[in-house]
Structures are given as structure tokens and as C-alpha cells.
Short mmCIF file of N, CA and C and ligand atoms in Angstrom, two decimals:
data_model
loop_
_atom_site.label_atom_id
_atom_site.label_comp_id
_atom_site.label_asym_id
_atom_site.label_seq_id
_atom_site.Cartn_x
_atom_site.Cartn_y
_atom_site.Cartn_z
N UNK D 1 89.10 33.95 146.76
CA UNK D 1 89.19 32.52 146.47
C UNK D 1 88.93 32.27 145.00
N UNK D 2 90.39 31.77 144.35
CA UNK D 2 89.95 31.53 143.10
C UNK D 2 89.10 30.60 142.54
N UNK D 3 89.37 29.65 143.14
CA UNK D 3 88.67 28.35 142.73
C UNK D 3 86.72 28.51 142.46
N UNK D 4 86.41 29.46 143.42
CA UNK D 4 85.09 29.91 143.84
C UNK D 4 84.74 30.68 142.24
N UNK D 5 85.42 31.57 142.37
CA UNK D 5 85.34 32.36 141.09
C UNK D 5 84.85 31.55 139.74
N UNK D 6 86.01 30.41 140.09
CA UNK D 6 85.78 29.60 138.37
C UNK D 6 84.82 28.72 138.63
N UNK D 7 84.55 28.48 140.06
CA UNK D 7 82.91 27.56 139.96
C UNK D 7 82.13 28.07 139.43
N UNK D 8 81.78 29.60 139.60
CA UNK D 8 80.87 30.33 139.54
C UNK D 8 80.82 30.33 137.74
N UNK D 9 81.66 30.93 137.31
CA UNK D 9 81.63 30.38 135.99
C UNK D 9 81.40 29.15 135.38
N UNK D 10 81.52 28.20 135.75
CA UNK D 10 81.41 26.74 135.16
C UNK D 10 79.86 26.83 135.48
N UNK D 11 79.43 27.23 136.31
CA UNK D 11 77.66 27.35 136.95
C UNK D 11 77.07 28.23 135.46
N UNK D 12 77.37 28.98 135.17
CA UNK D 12 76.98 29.85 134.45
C UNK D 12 77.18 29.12 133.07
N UNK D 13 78.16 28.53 133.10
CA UNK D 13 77.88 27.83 131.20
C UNK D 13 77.17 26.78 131.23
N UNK D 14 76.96 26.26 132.44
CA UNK D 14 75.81 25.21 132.81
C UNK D 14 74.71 25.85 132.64
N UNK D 15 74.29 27.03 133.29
CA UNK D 15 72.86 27.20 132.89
C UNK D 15 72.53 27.65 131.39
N UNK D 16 73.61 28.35 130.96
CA UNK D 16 73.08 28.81 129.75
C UNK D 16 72.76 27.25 128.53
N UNK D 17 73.87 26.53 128.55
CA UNK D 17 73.34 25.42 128.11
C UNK D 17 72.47 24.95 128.09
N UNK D 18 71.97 24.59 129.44
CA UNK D 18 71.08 23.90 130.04
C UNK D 18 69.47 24.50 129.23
N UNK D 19 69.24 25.73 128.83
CA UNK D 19 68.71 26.34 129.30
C UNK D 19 68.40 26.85 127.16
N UNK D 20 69.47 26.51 127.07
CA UNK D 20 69.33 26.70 125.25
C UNK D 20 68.88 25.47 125.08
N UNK D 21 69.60 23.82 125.40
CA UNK D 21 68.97 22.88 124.88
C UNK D 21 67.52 22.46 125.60
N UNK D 22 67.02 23.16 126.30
CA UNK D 22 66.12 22.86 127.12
C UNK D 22 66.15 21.68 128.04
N UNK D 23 66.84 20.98 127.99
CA UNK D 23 67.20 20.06 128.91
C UNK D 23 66.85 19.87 130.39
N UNK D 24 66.54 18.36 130.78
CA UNK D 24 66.71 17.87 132.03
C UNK D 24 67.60 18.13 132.94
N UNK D 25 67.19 17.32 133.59
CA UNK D 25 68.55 17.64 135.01
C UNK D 25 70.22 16.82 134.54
N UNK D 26 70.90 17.93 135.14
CA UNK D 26 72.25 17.25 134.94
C UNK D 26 72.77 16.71 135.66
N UNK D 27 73.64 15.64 135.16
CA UNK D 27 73.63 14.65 135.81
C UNK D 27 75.63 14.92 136.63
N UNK D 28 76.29 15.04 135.66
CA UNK D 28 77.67 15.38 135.66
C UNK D 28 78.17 16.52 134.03
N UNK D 29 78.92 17.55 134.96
CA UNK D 29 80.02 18.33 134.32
C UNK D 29 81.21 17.82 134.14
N UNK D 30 81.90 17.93 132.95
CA UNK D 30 82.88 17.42 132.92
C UNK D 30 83.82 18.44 132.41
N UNK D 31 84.77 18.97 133.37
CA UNK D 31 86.00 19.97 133.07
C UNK D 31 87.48 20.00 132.67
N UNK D 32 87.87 20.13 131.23
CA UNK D 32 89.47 20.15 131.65
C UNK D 32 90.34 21.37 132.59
N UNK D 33 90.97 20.56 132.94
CA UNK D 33 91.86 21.97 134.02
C UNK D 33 93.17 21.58 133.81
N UNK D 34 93.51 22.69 133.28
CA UNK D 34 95.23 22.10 132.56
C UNK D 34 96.01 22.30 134.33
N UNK D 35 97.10 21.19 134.18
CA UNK D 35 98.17 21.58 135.68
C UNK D 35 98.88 22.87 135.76
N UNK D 36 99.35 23.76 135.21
CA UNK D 36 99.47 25.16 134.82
C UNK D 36 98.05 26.38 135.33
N UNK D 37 97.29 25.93 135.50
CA UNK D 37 95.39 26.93 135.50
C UNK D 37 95.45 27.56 136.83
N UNK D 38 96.21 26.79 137.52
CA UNK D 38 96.55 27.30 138.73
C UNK D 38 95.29 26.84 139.45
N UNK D 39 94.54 26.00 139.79
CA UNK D 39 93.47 25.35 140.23
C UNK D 39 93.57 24.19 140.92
N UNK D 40 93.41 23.81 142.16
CA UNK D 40 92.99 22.88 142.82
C UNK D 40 92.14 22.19 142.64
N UNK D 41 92.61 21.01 141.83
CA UNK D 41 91.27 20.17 141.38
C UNK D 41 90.15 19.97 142.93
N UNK D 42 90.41 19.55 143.85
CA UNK D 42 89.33 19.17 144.93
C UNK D 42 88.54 20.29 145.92
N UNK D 43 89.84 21.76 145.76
CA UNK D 43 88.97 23.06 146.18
C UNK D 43 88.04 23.31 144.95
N UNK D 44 88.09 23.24 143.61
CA UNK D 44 87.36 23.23 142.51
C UNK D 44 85.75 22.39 142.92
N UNK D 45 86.58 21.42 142.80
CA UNK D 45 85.24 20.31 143.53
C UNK D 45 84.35 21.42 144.68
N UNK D 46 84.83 21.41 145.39
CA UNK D 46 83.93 21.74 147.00
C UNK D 46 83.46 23.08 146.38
N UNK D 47 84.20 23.92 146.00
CA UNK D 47 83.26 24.93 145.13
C UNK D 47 82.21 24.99 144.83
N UNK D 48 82.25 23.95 143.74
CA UNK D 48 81.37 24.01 142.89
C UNK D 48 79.93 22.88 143.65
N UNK D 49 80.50 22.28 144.42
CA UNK D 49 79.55 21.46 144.91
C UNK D 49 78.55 22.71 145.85
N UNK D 50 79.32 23.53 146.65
CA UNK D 50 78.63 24.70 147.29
C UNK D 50 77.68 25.47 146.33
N UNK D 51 78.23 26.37 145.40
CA UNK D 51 77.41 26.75 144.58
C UNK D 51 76.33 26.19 144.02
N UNK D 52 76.49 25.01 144.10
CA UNK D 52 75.00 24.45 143.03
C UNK D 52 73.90 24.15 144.29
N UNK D 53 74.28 24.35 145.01
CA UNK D 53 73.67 23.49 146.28
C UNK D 53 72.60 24.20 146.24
N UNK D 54 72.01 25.57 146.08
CA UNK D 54 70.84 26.23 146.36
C UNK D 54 69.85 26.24 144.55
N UNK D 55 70.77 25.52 143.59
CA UNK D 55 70.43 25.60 142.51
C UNK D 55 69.70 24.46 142.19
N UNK D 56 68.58 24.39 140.89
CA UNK D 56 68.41 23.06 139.69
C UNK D 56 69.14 21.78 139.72
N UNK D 57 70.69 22.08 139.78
CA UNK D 57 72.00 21.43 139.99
C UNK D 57 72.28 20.48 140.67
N UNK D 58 72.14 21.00 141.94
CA UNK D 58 72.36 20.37 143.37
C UNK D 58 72.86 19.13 142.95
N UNK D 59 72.34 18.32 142.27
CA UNK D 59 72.88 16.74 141.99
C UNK D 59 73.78 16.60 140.94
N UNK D 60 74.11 17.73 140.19
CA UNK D 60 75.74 17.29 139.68
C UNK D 60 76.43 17.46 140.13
N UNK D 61 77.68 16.45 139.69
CA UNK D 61 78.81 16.18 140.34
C UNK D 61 79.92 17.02 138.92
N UNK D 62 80.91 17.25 139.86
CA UNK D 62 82.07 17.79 139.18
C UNK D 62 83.24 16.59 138.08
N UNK D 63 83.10 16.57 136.91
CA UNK D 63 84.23 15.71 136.60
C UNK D 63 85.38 16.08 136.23
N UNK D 64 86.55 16.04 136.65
CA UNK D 64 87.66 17.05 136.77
C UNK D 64 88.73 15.84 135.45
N UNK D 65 88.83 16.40 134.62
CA UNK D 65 90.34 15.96 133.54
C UNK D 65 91.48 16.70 133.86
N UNK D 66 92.38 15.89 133.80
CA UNK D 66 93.65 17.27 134.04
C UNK D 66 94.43 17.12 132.86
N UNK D 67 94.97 17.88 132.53
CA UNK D 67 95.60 18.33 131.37
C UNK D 67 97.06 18.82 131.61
N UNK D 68 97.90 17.59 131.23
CA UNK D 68 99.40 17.58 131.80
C UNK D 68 100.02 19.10 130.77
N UNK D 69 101.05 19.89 131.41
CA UNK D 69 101.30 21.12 130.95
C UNK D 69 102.43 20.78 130.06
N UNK D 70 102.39 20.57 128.88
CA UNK D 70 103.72 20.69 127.39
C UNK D 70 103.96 21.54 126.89
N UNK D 71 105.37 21.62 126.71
CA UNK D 71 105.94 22.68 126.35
C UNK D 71 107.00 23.00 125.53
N UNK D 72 107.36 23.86 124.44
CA UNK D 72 108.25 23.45 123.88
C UNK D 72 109.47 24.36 124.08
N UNK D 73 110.79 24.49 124.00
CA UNK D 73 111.68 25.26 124.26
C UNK D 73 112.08 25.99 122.69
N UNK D 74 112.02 27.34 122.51
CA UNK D 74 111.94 28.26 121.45
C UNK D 74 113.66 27.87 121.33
N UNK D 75 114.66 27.44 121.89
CA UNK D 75 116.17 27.46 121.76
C UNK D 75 116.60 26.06 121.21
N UNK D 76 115.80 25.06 122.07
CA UNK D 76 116.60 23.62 121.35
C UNK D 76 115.20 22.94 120.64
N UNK D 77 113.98 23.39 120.83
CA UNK D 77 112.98 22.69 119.93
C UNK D 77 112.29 21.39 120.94
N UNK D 78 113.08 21.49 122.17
CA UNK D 78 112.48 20.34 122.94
C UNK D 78 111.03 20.11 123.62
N UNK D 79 110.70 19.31 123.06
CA UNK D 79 108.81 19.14 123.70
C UNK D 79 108.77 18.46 125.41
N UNK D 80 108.37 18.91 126.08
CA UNK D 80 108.42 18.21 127.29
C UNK D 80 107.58 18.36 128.07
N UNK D 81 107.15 17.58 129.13
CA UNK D 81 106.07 18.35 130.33
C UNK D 81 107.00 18.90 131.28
N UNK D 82 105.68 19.96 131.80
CA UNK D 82 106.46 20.38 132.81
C UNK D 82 106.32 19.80 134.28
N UNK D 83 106.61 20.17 135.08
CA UNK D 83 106.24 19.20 136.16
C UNK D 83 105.95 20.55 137.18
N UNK D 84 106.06 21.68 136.77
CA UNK D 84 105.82 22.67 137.76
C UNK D 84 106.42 24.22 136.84
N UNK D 85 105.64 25.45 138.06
CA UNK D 85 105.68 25.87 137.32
C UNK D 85 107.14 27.04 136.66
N UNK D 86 107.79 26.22 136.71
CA UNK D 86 108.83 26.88 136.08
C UNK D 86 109.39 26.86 134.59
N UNK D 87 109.42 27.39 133.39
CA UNK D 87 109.61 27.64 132.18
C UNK D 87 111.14 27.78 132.24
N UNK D 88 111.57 26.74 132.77
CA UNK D 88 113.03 26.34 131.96
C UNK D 88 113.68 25.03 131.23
N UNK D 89 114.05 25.36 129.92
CA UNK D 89 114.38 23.93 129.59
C UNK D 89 114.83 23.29 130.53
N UNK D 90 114.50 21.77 130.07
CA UNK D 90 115.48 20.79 131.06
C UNK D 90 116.57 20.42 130.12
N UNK D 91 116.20 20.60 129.01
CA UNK D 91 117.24 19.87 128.16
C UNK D 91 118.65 20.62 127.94
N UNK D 92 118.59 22.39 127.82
CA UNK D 92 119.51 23.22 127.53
C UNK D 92 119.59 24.32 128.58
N UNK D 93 118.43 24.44 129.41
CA UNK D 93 118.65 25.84 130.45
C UNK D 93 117.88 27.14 130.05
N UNK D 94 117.46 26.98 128.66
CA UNK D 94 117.14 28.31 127.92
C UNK D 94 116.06 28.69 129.03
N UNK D 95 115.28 29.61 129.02
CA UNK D 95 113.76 30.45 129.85
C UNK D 95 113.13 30.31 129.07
N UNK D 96 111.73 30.52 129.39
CA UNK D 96 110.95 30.94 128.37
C UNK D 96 110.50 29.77 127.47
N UNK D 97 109.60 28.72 128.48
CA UNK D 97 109.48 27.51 127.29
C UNK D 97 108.23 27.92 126.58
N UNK D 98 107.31 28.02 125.62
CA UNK D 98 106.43 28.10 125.34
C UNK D 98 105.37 27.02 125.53
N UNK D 99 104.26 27.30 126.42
CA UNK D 99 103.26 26.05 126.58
C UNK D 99 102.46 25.98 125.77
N UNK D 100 102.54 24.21 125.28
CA UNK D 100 101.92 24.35 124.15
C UNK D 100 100.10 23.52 124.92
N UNK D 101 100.09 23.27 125.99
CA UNK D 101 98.91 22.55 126.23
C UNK D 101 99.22 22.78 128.26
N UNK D 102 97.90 22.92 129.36
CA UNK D 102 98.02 22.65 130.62
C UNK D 102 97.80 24.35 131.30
N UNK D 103 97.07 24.97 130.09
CA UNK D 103 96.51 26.39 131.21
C UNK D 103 95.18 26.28 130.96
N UNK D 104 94.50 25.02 130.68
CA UNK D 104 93.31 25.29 130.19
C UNK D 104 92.06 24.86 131.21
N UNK D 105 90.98 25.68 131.23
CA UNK D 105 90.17 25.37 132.23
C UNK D 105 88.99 25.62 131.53
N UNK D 106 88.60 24.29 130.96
CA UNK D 106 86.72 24.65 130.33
C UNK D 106 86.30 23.77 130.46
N UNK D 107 84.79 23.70 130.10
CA UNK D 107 83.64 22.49 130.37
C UNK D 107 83.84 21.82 128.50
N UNK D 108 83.81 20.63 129.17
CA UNK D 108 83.90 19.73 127.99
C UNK D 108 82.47 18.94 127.51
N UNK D 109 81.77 19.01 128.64
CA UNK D 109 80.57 18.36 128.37
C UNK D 109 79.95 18.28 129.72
N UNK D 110 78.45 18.05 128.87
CA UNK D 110 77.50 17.95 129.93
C UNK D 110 77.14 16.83 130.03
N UNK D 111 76.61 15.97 131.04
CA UNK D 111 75.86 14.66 131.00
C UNK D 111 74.33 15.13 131.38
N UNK D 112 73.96 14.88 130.77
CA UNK D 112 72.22 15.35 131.24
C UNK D 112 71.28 14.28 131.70
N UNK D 113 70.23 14.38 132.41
CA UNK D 113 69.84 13.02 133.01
C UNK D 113 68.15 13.42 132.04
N UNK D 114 67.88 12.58 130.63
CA UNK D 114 66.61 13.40 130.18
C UNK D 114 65.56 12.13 131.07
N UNK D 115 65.82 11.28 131.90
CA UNK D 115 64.35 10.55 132.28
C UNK D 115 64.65 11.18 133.18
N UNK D 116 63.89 12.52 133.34
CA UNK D 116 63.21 13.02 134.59
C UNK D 116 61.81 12.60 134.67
N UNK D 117 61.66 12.09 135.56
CA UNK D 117 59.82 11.14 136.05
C UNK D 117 59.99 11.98 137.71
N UNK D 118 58.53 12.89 137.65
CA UNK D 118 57.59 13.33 138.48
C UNK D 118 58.63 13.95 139.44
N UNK D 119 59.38 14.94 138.78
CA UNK D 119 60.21 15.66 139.15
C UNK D 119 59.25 16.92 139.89
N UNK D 120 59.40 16.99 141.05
CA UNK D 120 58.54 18.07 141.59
C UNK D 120 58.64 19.77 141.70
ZN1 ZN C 1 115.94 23.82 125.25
#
């Protein structure tokens, strides 16, 4: 299960963060996931909601951005999204579009909650 995999990672740049700025509890992650990443934004979700569940975490929530996939065609120069995943111009037929944005899957930010009061 991929999605599991990349929770597990997103967990892991959470703690190290967490953990350099010394910081409170977090409140929300916020992820881009390009449409290309090959990721299910809502299996992503349930993932990651599982994983944190035995953690510090438990109470962040996942914030998912998606990141429409552009691309340009190396033959006619045309910029376009794609709408799936196939790398063919629409404009000329050529293969091979080059993506210029929509495989990307990282944490963009943390929201941290610093009024922690009588946190046990
Ligand atoms: Zn083209």
C-alpha cells in the first residue's frame, strides 16, 4: 500500500521538525500532492490518520493541496494540463510531454498548536 508508505514518511518529517523546533502539538500538516504522484488524496488521509493514532500527533489532521499536472510538449512548445496520465500532446500528437509541475508530494507546512495548557 502506497499511500501507507508516504504517510509514514510525512510522519517522519513531522517528527523531525517537530522535534528541531521544539514545538507544541500540531495542529494540521499541510501537503502538496501533485495529480501525476500517483496518490489518493483520501487513502492518503486514512493513512495518515492511522499512523498518528498511537503517536504525539493523534490530533493532526491531514491538509491535502493538489497540484494540477503541466506540461509542456518538446515538438510544438505547448503548455497544458494534463488531465491523466498520458504524455501526449493534445495540440500535435507528439509523446513525450515533459511535466513541468503535478508529481510532487511534500509537506508544505506545519501548523503547530504552541498554547498547550496542562497537557498531560
Ligand atoms: Zn505538441
Amino acid at each position: 500500500m502506497h499511500e501507507l508508505t508516504m504517510a509514514a514518511g510525512i510522519l517522519d518529517i513531522v517528527q523531525q521538525n517537530v522535534a528541531a523546533a521544539d514545538a507544541g502539538r500540531v495542529r494540521a500538516v499541510r501537503v502538496r500532492v501533485g495529480d501525476m504522484a500517483g496518490v489518493v488524496p483520501d487513502s492518503l488521509e486514512f493513512c495518515f490518520e492511522a499512523i498518528v493514532a498511537d503517536t504525539p500527533y493523534a490530533a493532526a489532521f491531514l491538509e491535502i493541496d493538489r497540484v494540477p499536472a503541466l506540461a509542456t510538449c518538446g515538438e510544438c512548445g505547448c503548455f497544458t494540463r494534463l488531465a491523466q496520465p498520458l504524455f501526449v500532446c493534445p495540440a500535435c500528437g507528439a509523446m513525450g510531454m515533459a511535466l513541468q509541475s503535478g508529481d510532487e508530494l511534500q509537506v508544505v507546512d506545519l501548523e503547530l498548536d504552541d498554547t498547550v495548557e496542562g497537557a498531560a
